[in-house]
Every structure is written in structure tokens, then in C-alpha cells.
């Protein structure tokens, strides 16, 4: 089972190493880990997608909380939330196939970010499910290169 | 050159630290935290800091190896509850601290380790004597810091002492580039801590405490299982109040020895791999296990699936990560044991529990910790028993790691907290000699005895020189079986007596002691044992080493073989 957890951390050198090292040392299985700035210049947010059952998740939450520069931990399991992942993908699309590919991009409300002679770079945001569905659909055309940011998340309904 | 009078620096520091150099700021923060003794070893990256200490009232103890320094600081901290301070230079000095950091981390010992680092602008260049200490120590410290400028030095040191000593204590490392110890502060320092994420829970949740008490009150066969957390929390009196009111039998971990007088009828002694049969049977039979400041280590639980199979688990711990990490807690209570137990006692109902206590008394009678006596060779257990009697079970006992450590735990019969100083979580051979020295620095008038094995002793015996230098009357007993005995025991039991690597020829430890400037004694005949121990105890002019030639193939029993349940222990010759 996949769970999204965020940790608000003090911006300090070594925090990322600390947290990724802790995950490795304790054998936690992580799917993605994203770090970025927040509304507060002194704090960053890490969004971590963890694979495991409730017992593992409880340890992850507690072990994160124990890391001293971690200010707050939030578990998104069983919450109303918005999750987004960003995909950049280079797909084989010579002139004769390009319309079909672009159709798919439009259906998924993506964007063509770059066009070359025989390929396009597509940009798409959405939930992990949506992104994965899209990747499956373009796979037959030939995926040349793929990059994803990993999930970031926020609660719905005005709560922080 | 003579020392100056120590006032030179304070004057500058009274003016908001402005104009002070990094070394002076460090010195002042140490002083403000009541540090009067540090263990350290010099080096290039430390010369400016040591220069400040030259004029200081803080005593600087120089060991022979940095591992000695950090174990001394641990012994000091364990004997007093105060935060120990150790200083090592960049590179090899700092890496020599690694074992001690890991040891202090697993045993929750409050330490501040200061490491010198190469100049700020050289960091990352593989400079001479550069080691990435924050990287190396991250998984074995509670927290660590690399200081970026002299402006933040005071704040970081303040935070370090706070983090090391509060919540679940532990080691904190501060890596200080040498230029920062020289640089001078231009604007007043701000010491306000900036650790908003560090809020150790102290007071326990009242409703949880009530639920815990209810479970205990309803139980017919309760058992207290107590670890080192109660000692860190100074909660012995509160524990005793709960225990006596509820008539709760009590077993302790290795780290918890001393929270209860082991001569008490309700004390079952240590549990686990080499625990008493009574403690292990009681654990398996109890219907309510109340864990206080312990963490269900695999050496305690044996096979997890069958550990305490009938028990409702109450788990009291200050570290939320300890709770339900190994064994799922039915009633978790997070907080400081002292606070929780003080509140809990009000909800505990006095109960007789005659049947359960009779069962326990019967086990105790049937399976006391015992061994086969001999007139021809000295049994190691006898040495510890005798030592217990001769010292009224009241000495501070440090140990190495191995069979001798388990015998010390089983046979000394501890009475008070902070009496045993031993490496529990990491199991560090070599811990005994320096930690005993650290404890003696902390308690100059106490009788401090290191019960050591020949292998463990060999690893750090060089620190006896430090004890000689400071005229410390530390007593070292080497239970010399000329084996790395604990490993040999496993080889005997599980590897067909193939003693690969565990035969351990020893030098003449008496001569070595004498060469170091200590007193050296040796005994081989059981008839001479008491006199030899008495001679050791009576010698107070400096350190003394008593080598006891013990039965080389004696084994530690009971023993729960790895992977077996507690009740499947082998009782050895006791059975
Ligand atoms: C630093 C270190 N290295 C290796 C071990 C593995 N080990 C555990 S007990 C032991 C034997 C200890 O021998 P000794 O100190 O003579 O004690 P004895 O068991 O003989 O009483 C060894 C090698 C360890 N615990 N620590
Ligand atoms: Mg030995």
C-alpha cells in the first residue's frame, strides 16, 4: 500500500541526507521523495511516498518526527487531498504519428513542450494514476526518455 | 609555562561575547553548563581550542586513545547523569570516536562530542586530516552540527547540550572548523535556540496512565519489565512506589540493573538470553507486562512470536519510536517515566496476588542463579559473588563485554541505580577500562571496579596509564580464561567445539600493570581468592589490576539459544 507523508523541515545542510539515510538504514521502502521550498523561507517541505502497512507507516511517521530539524509530519492517508506528479516524456512521433499522439496529450490536458523531427516532449501533471494511464497509452509509440518529479500533496477544504 | 589564572577570557565574554574568539565562546558555554571536566586528545585542528583550555578551570583529561576518551566521558555521564564532554581532533581523532558515539547512542547516554575540522574553505577538498564527521556520525548520534561561522557557535553549543540531555538522552556531535575557533565575534551572539521541531514529550497523558493502571489492577499475574530509561529519568523512587503498592514483581534489562535491590523477594533479576530462569518463566506466564523505559531488544525477547504470549502489554517510554516498534503495545504511554509513574501510583490498587507471588517464589527456589563449585579451579561466578559480599553490593561496577559481563550482571546483586556501567546495546568490548576511569573521575570517593575479560581488557588497557597519571584508585579485575569466552561458548554449543579465532593467549598482565605504574596482583588458587580480592579493595594509592585465572571452559547459563523462546532456555548444569 502506498502512502503520502509530508515533513516540514528546517532548511539546513544535511537534512536531506539525514532523512534519506534514516530511510535506508531502517529499511523503509520509498517510492519517491520530493523536496522544495515553502511559503516560509526557513522551511522546506519533503513529500515522501512510502510503501508499507500501517505498522510500517507508524514507524515512518515517528522516526521522521524524531529527526531534529523536522518541524512537522503529516500523513495524508484517509484525508481529502490534492496530489500532483509532473511528467516530462519524450515520445517517438514522426509526422504521420504525431496527430494521434497530440490527441492523447489533449485528452489528458497535457502540453507539448517541444517538437523535434521525429519526437515530441510532452508535459503532464496529475495524480500518479492519471500519469501512469497516460504512459501506458503512449508506450506503443515508443518512449525515448521519461522523467517524473514524484508526488507533492495538499489537503483540500482550506485546512493547512 | 605556568597556567594563567583563568580570568583572562571571562572578562571579554561578559560583554556579550563580542571580541571573543570561537574557542573562548566554546569554553564559556561549557562553563555555563556546569562542565568542569572534559576528556580530549589534541591535534592540529584543536590547537586554538586547547590554547583556551590551557587557561581554564575546566580540567582536561588526556587519555591514550580517543576511544578511551569517549568511553571515559560515557562512564562519567552514566555515573552522574550529567552530560559527558569529549574532544577529538579532525580526521583520525574524530573517527576514533565512532565506536563510542554508537555505544552512547544505543545506550542513550548524554554526551557532547566536539570534533575539530579542517579550515572552512578546505572542507570537501580531501584536505589533510579531513573526514566528513557529520556524514559519518549521522546514524549514530541523536543530532549533529557542522558550524558555519563564529556567529552561530554559541547557539549551536546551547542546542547541543539541550538535545543531549533532554528527552531520550544521547550523543550530539559538533564539528568545528579550526578557523572558527580562532575567528572573533563582531556583533553580540544570539544564543536563542532554534529547534522548533524538538519537543520531547515529558508529561504522560492522564487518560493513558489511567488505562494502564486499570489493566494492571485487573491483572492476576502482572510483571514489571524495566530498562535503563528509569535510570535516565531518575525515577527509581516513583517506580518503587508503584511496585510496592501493587505488589508487582520486577525484572530488569541489563541496562535497568540497580533500579531495584536484587535481594528483594519481588526482584527476579535480569531477563532475556542470559536472564534468570524465574524472570524468563515469569515473562512467559504473566498476563500483563508493564515495560518502563525498555525497548524489547532481541536479546531480551528471544523468539518474538512467542514472547510473553498471554500478556497485555503496557509500554511506558519517552521515545515514541520505541513504542510498538518490536512488540505491539496494548496501552502505550509516551512521556517521562518519573512523571508517569508519579501519577500512576494514585490509580494503582493494593493487591495481594498471593498465587502469582507464590509461583514466583517457587521458581526462585527451584532455579536460583547457580553454578558448580570447585576447590581446584576458580569459578568466575564465585569471584563476582565474593566481590559482591566484600563490597556490600555497593560498588560501582564497570564491565567489558562477554561472559564476564553476564556473570557480573547475574551474580553481583546490584542495589542502586547508576551502579553498573556496561555496554548494553552495542556490546562494545573494551568499554570497561575507560568507563571505569570516567566513573572514578565522577565519583572520586566511590569504590569503582572494572570486571573485565582478558580479551576486552586487552583492547583498552592502555588507559590504565591515564588512571596512574591521575592517581585514581580504580580496581580492575581480569577474569582471565585465555579465551574470547562468549564466542567460544557459542562455538562449543553450536559449532562442534571448533574454536576458530577464540583461543586468546594473554601476556603477563601483572607485569603490564606494573609497567604502566599500577599495582599488579594475580590469583590462581580458590583458597587465595578472598585475600586477593581484599588486597585489591584495600589498595587506594592508585589503580590496581587483579588477574584471576578462572576455569577456562565455564559457560554462562541460563542461555536462550538465538531464535528460541524465553521458556526454552538451557539451564546447563542447573537443570
Ligand atoms: C569490539 C568488539 N569486537 C568483537 C566482539 C564480539 N565478542 C563478543 S564477546 C567476545 C569475547 C570477549 O572475550 P573476553 O573479553 O575475554 O570475555 P569472556 O567472554 O572471555 O569473559 C567477542 C569477541 C565485541 N562484542 N566487541
Ligand atoms: Mg576471556
mmCIF file of C-alpha atoms in Angstrom, chain B residues 182-466:
data_model
loop_
_atom_site.group_PDB
_atom_site.id
_atom_site.type_symbol
_atom_site.label_atom_id
_atom_site.label_comp_id
_atom_site.label_asym_id
_atom_site.label_seq_id
_atom_site.Cartn_x
_atom_site.Cartn_y
_atom_site.Cartn_z
ATOM 1 C CA UNK B 182 40.118 31.497 16.060
ATOM 2 C CA UNK B 183 37.681 33.970 14.480
ATOM 3 C CA UNK B 184 36.363 36.722 16.691
ATOM 4 C CA UNK B 185 32.748 37.663 17.133
ATOM 5 C CA UNK B 186 31.890 41.124 15.871
ATOM 6 C CA UNK B 187 28.271 41.521 16.912
ATOM 7 C CA UNK B 188 26.692 40.159 20.101
ATOM 8 C CA UNK B 189 25.872 36.471 19.931
ATOM 9 C CA UNK B 190 22.278 35.295 19.953
ATOM 10 C CA UNK B 191 22.009 32.125 21.989
ATOM 11 C CA UNK B 192 18.269 31.635 21.477
ATOM 12 C CA UNK B 193 17.732 28.044 20.393
ATOM 13 C CA UNK B 194 16.166 27.425 17.000
ATOM 14 C CA UNK B 195 14.930 23.855 17.159
ATOM 15 C CA UNK B 196 11.158 24.194 16.779
ATOM 16 C CA UNK B 197 10.821 20.519 15.820
ATOM 17 C CA UNK B 198 12.383 19.263 19.032
ATOM 18 C CA UNK B 199 9.699 18.951 21.679
ATOM 19 C CA UNK B 200 10.292 15.790 23.700
ATOM 20 C CA UNK B 201 7.110 14.770 25.430
ATOM 21 C CA UNK B 202 7.595 14.836 29.151
ATOM 22 C CA UNK B 203 4.310 14.527 30.960
ATOM 23 C CA UNK B 204 2.285 11.423 30.225
ATOM 24 C CA UNK B 205 -1.300 11.535 29.012
ATOM 25 C CA UNK B 206 -3.522 11.145 32.072
ATOM 26 C CA UNK B 207 -6.150 9.038 30.360
ATOM 27 C CA UNK B 208 -3.486 6.616 29.103
ATOM 28 C CA UNK B 209 -1.997 6.427 32.573
ATOM 29 C CA UNK B 210 -5.425 5.589 33.998
ATOM 30 C CA UNK B 211 -5.977 2.908 31.361
ATOM 31 C CA UNK B 212 -2.579 1.435 32.145
ATOM 32 C CA UNK B 213 -3.359 1.346 35.853
ATOM 33 C CA UNK B 214 -6.716 -0.274 35.131
ATOM 34 C CA UNK B 215 -5.068 -3.052 33.130
ATOM 35 C CA UNK B 216 -2.553 -3.578 35.924
ATOM 36 C CA UNK B 217 -5.258 -3.606 38.600
ATOM 37 C CA UNK B 218 -7.271 -6.182 36.701
ATOM 38 C CA UNK B 219 -4.338 -8.468 36.057
ATOM 39 C CA UNK B 220 -3.706 -11.570 38.094
ATOM 40 C CA UNK B 221 -0.127 -12.119 37.018
ATOM 41 C CA UNK B 222 1.493 -8.736 36.346
ATOM 42 C CA UNK B 223 5.204 -8.252 35.739
ATOM 43 C CA UNK B 224 7.236 -5.054 35.604
ATOM 44 C CA UNK B 225 9.912 -5.134 32.917
ATOM 45 C CA UNK B 226 12.228 -2.189 33.482
ATOM 46 C CA UNK B 227 15.087 -0.785 31.436
ATOM 47 C CA UNK B 228 17.690 1.951 31.539
ATOM 48 C CA UNK B 229 15.082 4.631 30.844
ATOM 49 C CA UNK B 230 14.091 4.586 34.504
ATOM 50 C CA UNK B 231 17.676 5.317 35.463
ATOM 51 C CA UNK B 232 17.989 8.175 32.963
ATOM 52 C CA UNK B 233 14.736 9.564 34.272
ATOM 53 C CA UNK B 234 15.843 9.261 37.928
ATOM 54 C CA UNK B 235 12.509 7.560 38.525
ATOM 55 C CA UNK B 236 13.569 4.798 40.912
ATOM 56 C CA UNK B 237 11.564 6.094 43.870
ATOM 57 C CA UNK B 238 8.424 6.524 41.771
ATOM 58 C CA UNK B 239 8.872 3.045 40.345
ATOM 59 C CA UNK B 240 9.274 1.542 43.790
ATOM 60 C CA UNK B 241 6.096 3.279 44.953
ATOM 61 C CA UNK B 242 4.075 1.732 42.114
ATOM 62 C CA UNK B 243 5.753 -1.609 42.567
ATOM 63 C CA UNK B 244 5.189 -1.818 46.290
ATOM 64 C CA UNK B 245 1.621 -0.590 46.192
ATOM 65 C CA UNK B 246 0.627 -3.105 43.540
ATOM 66 C CA UNK B 247 2.941 -5.842 44.845
ATOM 67 C CA UNK B 248 4.357 -6.137 41.338
ATOM 68 C CA UNK B 249 7.254 -8.482 40.721
ATOM 69 C CA UNK B 250 10.014 -6.820 38.729
ATOM 70 C CA UNK B 251 12.606 -7.933 36.225
ATOM 71 C CA UNK B 252 15.128 -5.622 34.617
ATOM 72 C CA UNK B 253 17.182 -5.498 31.486
ATOM 73 C CA UNK B 254 20.968 -5.304 31.656
ATOM 74 C CA UNK B 255 20.636 -1.511 31.458
ATOM 75 C CA UNK B 256 17.997 -1.460 34.178
ATOM 76 C CA UNK B 257 20.032 -3.334 36.802
ATOM 77 C CA UNK B 258 20.045 -1.424 40.056
ATOM 78 C CA UNK B 259 16.579 0.122 39.864
ATOM 79 C CA UNK B 260 15.595 -2.421 42.470
ATOM 80 C CA UNK B 261 17.640 -4.124 45.180
ATOM 81 C CA UNK B 262 18.188 -7.575 43.739
ATOM 82 C CA UNK B 263 17.962 -9.134 47.174
ATOM 83 C CA UNK B 264 14.298 -8.082 47.331
ATOM 84 C CA UNK B 265 11.897 -11.068 47.141
ATOM 85 C CA UNK B 266 9.936 -9.333 44.377
ATOM 86 C CA UNK B 267 13.077 -8.778 42.277
ATOM 87 C CA UNK B 268 13.531 -11.516 39.665
ATOM 88 C CA UNK B 269 16.868 -10.220 38.359
ATOM 89 C CA UNK B 270 17.662 -9.833 34.679
ATOM 90 C CA UNK B 271 15.561 -11.390 31.900
ATOM 91 C CA UNK B 272 16.472 -12.434 28.381
ATOM 92 C CA UNK B 273 19.176 -14.507 26.749
ATOM 93 C CA UNK B 274 21.161 -14.892 29.974
ATOM 94 C CA UNK B 275 18.418 -13.855 32.333
ATOM 95 C CA UNK B 276 17.330 -15.759 35.397
ATOM 96 C CA UNK B 277 15.009 -18.687 34.814
ATOM 97 C CA UNK B 278 12.481 -17.066 37.130
ATOM 98 C CA UNK B 279 12.443 -13.839 35.136
ATOM 99 C CA UNK B 280 12.058 -15.700 31.855
ATOM 100 C CA UNK B 281 9.331 -18.032 33.077
ATOM 101 C CA UNK B 282 7.500 -15.105 34.659
ATOM 102 C CA UNK B 283 7.667 -13.205 31.368
ATOM 103 C CA UNK B 284 6.145 -16.121 29.510
ATOM 104 C CA UNK B 285 3.430 -16.688 32.118
ATOM 105 C CA UNK B 286 2.437 -13.141 33.021
ATOM 106 C CA UNK B 287 -0.938 -11.771 31.930
ATOM 107 C CA UNK B 288 0.227 -8.159 31.999
ATOM 108 C CA UNK B 289 3.718 -6.968 31.102
ATOM 109 C CA UNK B 290 4.480 -3.388 32.107
ATOM 110 C CA UNK B 291 7.504 -2.155 30.220
ATOM 111 C CA UNK B 292 9.065 1.017 31.603
ATOM 112 C CA UNK B 293 11.995 2.610 29.770
ATOM 113 C CA UNK B 294 12.884 -0.594 27.935
ATOM 114 C CA UNK B 295 12.721 -1.355 24.237
ATOM 115 C CA UNK B 296 12.151 -5.069 23.670
ATOM 116 C CA UNK B 297 15.665 -5.716 22.377
ATOM 117 C CA UNK B 298 16.104 -9.086 20.661
ATOM 118 C CA UNK B 299 18.478 -10.192 23.445
ATOM 119 C CA UNK B 300 15.531 -9.670 25.791
ATOM 120 C CA UNK B 301 12.641 -11.132 23.834
ATOM 121 C CA UNK B 302 14.081 -14.233 22.226
ATOM 122 C CA UNK B 303 11.727 -15.516 19.550
ATOM 123 C CA UNK B 304 9.237 -12.703 19.089
ATOM 124 C CA UNK B 305 6.197 -14.695 18.048
ATOM 125 C CA UNK B 306 6.106 -16.494 21.366
ATOM 126 C CA UNK B 307 7.304 -13.691 23.619
ATOM 127 C CA UNK B 308 5.012 -13.067 26.619
ATOM 128 C CA UNK B 309 2.194 -14.810 24.761
ATOM 129 C CA UNK B 310 -0.504 -14.232 27.379
ATOM 130 C CA UNK B 311 0.270 -10.658 28.281
ATOM 131 C CA UNK B 312 -1.485 -7.385 27.764
ATOM 132 C CA UNK B 313 1.405 -5.038 27.044
ATOM 133 C CA UNK B 314 1.679 -1.665 28.763
ATOM 134 C CA UNK B 315 4.570 0.295 27.315
ATOM 135 C CA UNK B 316 5.855 3.442 29.001
ATOM 136 C CA UNK B 317 8.632 5.216 27.101
ATOM 137 C CA UNK B 318 9.792 8.741 26.403
ATOM 138 C CA UNK B 319 10.693 7.836 22.830
ATOM 139 C CA UNK B 320 7.566 7.348 20.733
ATOM 140 C CA UNK B 321 9.570 5.364 18.161
ATOM 141 C CA UNK B 322 10.264 2.681 20.782
ATOM 142 C CA UNK B 323 6.584 2.023 21.256
ATOM 143 C CA UNK B 324 5.142 -0.728 19.056
ATOM 144 C CA UNK B 325 8.413 -0.911 17.113
ATOM 145 C CA UNK B 326 9.037 -4.528 18.084
ATOM 146 C CA UNK B 327 6.094 -5.653 20.185
ATOM 147 C CA UNK B 328 2.700 -4.062 19.717
ATOM 148 C CA UNK B 329 1.706 -2.107 22.821
ATOM 149 C CA UNK B 330 -1.884 -2.510 24.014
ATOM 150 C CA UNK B 331 -1.619 0.535 26.255
ATOM 151 C CA UNK B 332 1.122 2.923 25.106
ATOM 152 C CA UNK B 333 2.086 5.811 27.383
ATOM 153 C CA UNK B 334 4.563 8.308 25.957
ATOM 154 C CA UNK B 335 6.456 10.503 28.369
ATOM 155 C CA UNK B 336 8.986 10.742 31.144
ATOM 156 C CA UNK B 337 8.867 7.674 33.406
ATOM 157 C CA UNK B 338 9.215 9.805 36.510
ATOM 158 C CA UNK B 339 6.155 11.884 35.723
ATOM 159 C CA UNK B 340 4.095 8.938 34.535
ATOM 160 C CA UNK B 341 4.865 6.694 37.492
ATOM 161 C CA UNK B 342 4.274 9.527 39.964
ATOM 162 C CA UNK B 343 0.794 9.971 38.514
ATOM 163 C CA UNK B 344 0.138 6.292 38.066
ATOM 164 C CA UNK B 345 0.669 5.360 41.687
ATOM 165 C CA UNK B 346 -2.577 7.128 42.596
ATOM 166 C CA UNK B 347 -4.561 4.770 40.386
ATOM 167 C CA UNK B 348 -2.855 1.555 41.441
ATOM 168 C CA UNK B 349 -4.907 -0.584 43.792
ATOM 169 C CA UNK B 350 -3.140 -2.505 46.526
ATOM 170 C CA UNK B 351 -3.396 -6.192 45.684
ATOM 171 C CA UNK B 352 -2.041 -9.323 47.296
ATOM 172 C CA UNK B 353 -1.782 -11.639 44.261
ATOM 173 C CA UNK B 354 -0.765 -14.451 46.548
ATOM 174 C CA UNK B 355 -0.962 -17.207 43.989
ATOM 175 C CA UNK B 356 1.283 -15.463 41.454
ATOM 176 C CA UNK B 357 3.818 -14.414 44.040
ATOM 177 C CA UNK B 358 3.924 -17.922 45.416
ATOM 178 C CA UNK B 359 4.579 -19.264 41.951
ATOM 179 C CA UNK B 360 7.420 -16.789 41.579
ATOM 180 C CA UNK B 361 8.875 -17.700 44.949
ATOM 181 C CA UNK B 362 8.753 -21.361 43.933
ATOM 182 C CA UNK B 363 10.628 -20.681 40.697
ATOM 183 C CA UNK B 364 13.185 -18.633 42.568
ATOM 184 C CA UNK B 365 13.749 -21.503 44.926
ATOM 185 C CA UNK B 366 13.925 -24.119 42.226
ATOM 186 C CA UNK B 367 16.037 -22.166 39.736
ATOM 187 C CA UNK B 368 18.356 -19.774 41.526
ATOM 188 C CA UNK B 369 21.286 -18.462 39.542
ATOM 189 C CA UNK B 370 23.885 -21.014 40.463
ATOM 190 C CA UNK B 371 27.000 -22.827 39.277
ATOM 191 C CA UNK B 372 29.019 -25.889 40.134
ATOM 192 C CA UNK B 373 31.523 -25.111 42.858
ATOM 193 C CA UNK B 374 35.140 -26.304 42.700
ATOM 194 C CA UNK B 375 38.097 -26.480 45.091
ATOM 195 C CA UNK B 376 40.645 -26.790 42.361
ATOM 196 C CA UNK B 377 39.868 -24.012 39.907
ATOM 197 C CA UNK B 378 38.401 -20.600 40.479
ATOM 198 C CA UNK B 379 34.877 -20.338 39.124
ATOM 199 C CA UNK B 380 34.326 -16.903 37.611
ATOM 200 C CA UNK B 381 30.891 -16.674 39.217
ATOM 201 C CA UNK B 382 32.477 -17.154 42.637
ATOM 202 C CA UNK B 383 34.736 -14.162 42.055
ATOM 203 C CA UNK B 384 31.722 -11.932 41.440
ATOM 204 C CA UNK B 385 29.735 -13.356 44.342
ATOM 205 C CA UNK B 386 32.628 -12.809 46.716
ATOM 206 C CA UNK B 387 33.188 -9.334 45.364
ATOM 207 C CA UNK B 388 29.518 -8.553 45.988
ATOM 208 C CA UNK B 389 29.827 -9.641 49.594
ATOM 209 C CA UNK B 390 33.122 -7.867 50.232
ATOM 210 C CA UNK B 391 31.800 -4.586 48.813
ATOM 211 C CA UNK B 392 28.355 -4.885 50.363
ATOM 212 C CA UNK B 393 26.875 -4.920 46.839
ATOM 213 C CA UNK B 394 27.522 -1.222 46.809
ATOM 214 C CA UNK B 395 30.466 -0.588 44.462
ATOM 215 C CA UNK B 396 30.248 0.974 41.011
ATOM 216 C CA UNK B 397 30.863 -1.866 38.566
ATOM 217 C CA UNK B 398 32.043 -1.348 35.005
ATOM 218 C CA UNK B 399 32.433 -4.293 32.647
ATOM 219 C CA UNK B 400 33.814 -5.356 29.312
ATOM 220 C CA UNK B 401 31.679 -7.480 27.014
ATOM 221 C CA UNK B 402 31.473 -11.245 27.099
ATOM 222 C CA UNK B 403 30.857 -13.979 29.614
ATOM 223 C CA UNK B 404 32.351 -11.974 32.476
ATOM 224 C CA UNK B 405 29.832 -9.216 31.764
ATOM 225 C CA UNK B 406 26.921 -11.633 32.055
ATOM 226 C CA UNK B 407 28.318 -13.140 35.247
ATOM 227 C CA UNK B 408 28.725 -9.659 36.677
ATOM 228 C CA UNK B 409 25.094 -8.944 35.807
ATOM 229 C CA UNK B 410 23.904 -12.238 37.283
ATOM 230 C CA UNK B 411 25.931 -12.533 40.471
ATOM 231 C CA UNK B 412 26.871 -9.119 41.832
ATOM 232 C CA UNK B 413 23.343 -8.343 43.117
ATOM 233 C CA UNK B 414 23.070 -4.645 42.453
ATOM 234 C CA UNK B 415 21.208 -2.397 44.823
ATOM 235 C CA UNK B 416 21.140 1.099 43.391
ATOM 236 C CA UNK B 417 20.750 2.844 40.058
ATOM 237 C CA UNK B 418 23.925 4.010 38.276
ATOM 238 C CA UNK B 419 25.858 1.197 39.892
ATOM 239 C CA UNK B 420 26.518 -0.811 36.740
ATOM 240 C CA UNK B 421 28.243 0.796 33.797
ATOM 241 C CA UNK B 422 28.187 -1.619 30.915
ATOM 242 C CA UNK B 423 27.787 -1.584 27.172
ATOM 243 C CA UNK B 424 24.288 -2.876 26.545
ATOM 244 C CA UNK B 425 23.050 -2.029 23.080
ATOM 245 C CA UNK B 426 26.291 -2.124 21.122
ATOM 246 C CA UNK B 427 28.136 -4.696 23.222
ATOM 247 C CA UNK B 428 31.488 -2.931 22.944
ATOM 248 C CA UNK B 429 34.492 -4.955 24.100
ATOM 249 C CA UNK B 430 36.975 -2.571 25.672
ATOM 250 C CA UNK B 431 34.332 -0.418 27.318
ATOM 251 C CA UNK B 432 35.263 -1.485 30.856
ATOM 252 C CA UNK B 433 38.670 0.067 31.485
ATOM 253 C CA UNK B 434 37.941 3.611 30.263
ATOM 254 C CA UNK B 435 34.347 3.753 31.508
ATOM 255 C CA UNK B 436 35.509 2.754 34.994
ATOM 256 C CA UNK B 437 38.086 5.535 34.873
ATOM 257 C CA UNK B 438 35.404 8.021 33.796
ATOM 258 C CA UNK B 439 33.176 6.881 36.656
ATOM 259 C CA UNK B 440 36.010 7.293 39.141
ATOM 260 C CA UNK B 441 36.602 10.854 37.907
ATOM 261 C CA UNK B 442 32.909 11.473 38.559
ATOM 262 C CA UNK B 443 32.904 9.836 41.998
ATOM 263 C CA UNK B 444 36.392 10.149 43.456
ATOM 264 C CA UNK B 445 35.395 8.600 46.768
ATOM 265 C CA UNK B 446 33.418 5.650 45.444
ATOM 266 C CA UNK B 447 34.805 2.153 45.048
ATOM 267 C CA UNK B 448 34.917 1.685 41.282
ATOM 268 C CA UNK B 449 35.681 -1.776 39.934
ATOM 269 C CA UNK B 450 36.042 -2.900 36.349
ATOM 270 C CA UNK B 451 35.104 -6.560 35.998
ATOM 271 C CA UNK B 452 36.772 -7.394 32.727
ATOM 272 C CA UNK B 453 37.602 -10.262 30.412
ATOM 273 C CA UNK B 454 41.108 -10.872 29.122
ATOM 274 C CA UNK B 455 40.003 -10.046 25.574
ATOM 275 C CA UNK B 456 38.084 -6.883 26.396
ATOM 276 C CA UNK B 457 40.768 -5.706 28.797
ATOM 277 C CA UNK B 458 43.452 -6.099 26.131
ATOM 278 C CA UNK B 459 41.598 -3.731 23.848
ATOM 279 C CA UNK B 460 41.792 -0.663 26.086
ATOM 280 C CA UNK B 461 44.106 -1.491 28.984
ATOM 281 C CA UNK B 462 46.456 1.242 27.825
ATOM 282 C CA UNK B 463 44.126 3.711 29.587
ATOM 283 C CA UNK B 464 45.418 2.445 32.927
ATOM 284 C CA UNK B 465 48.235 4.899 32.215
ATOM 285 C CA UNK B 466 45.639 7.684 32.426
#
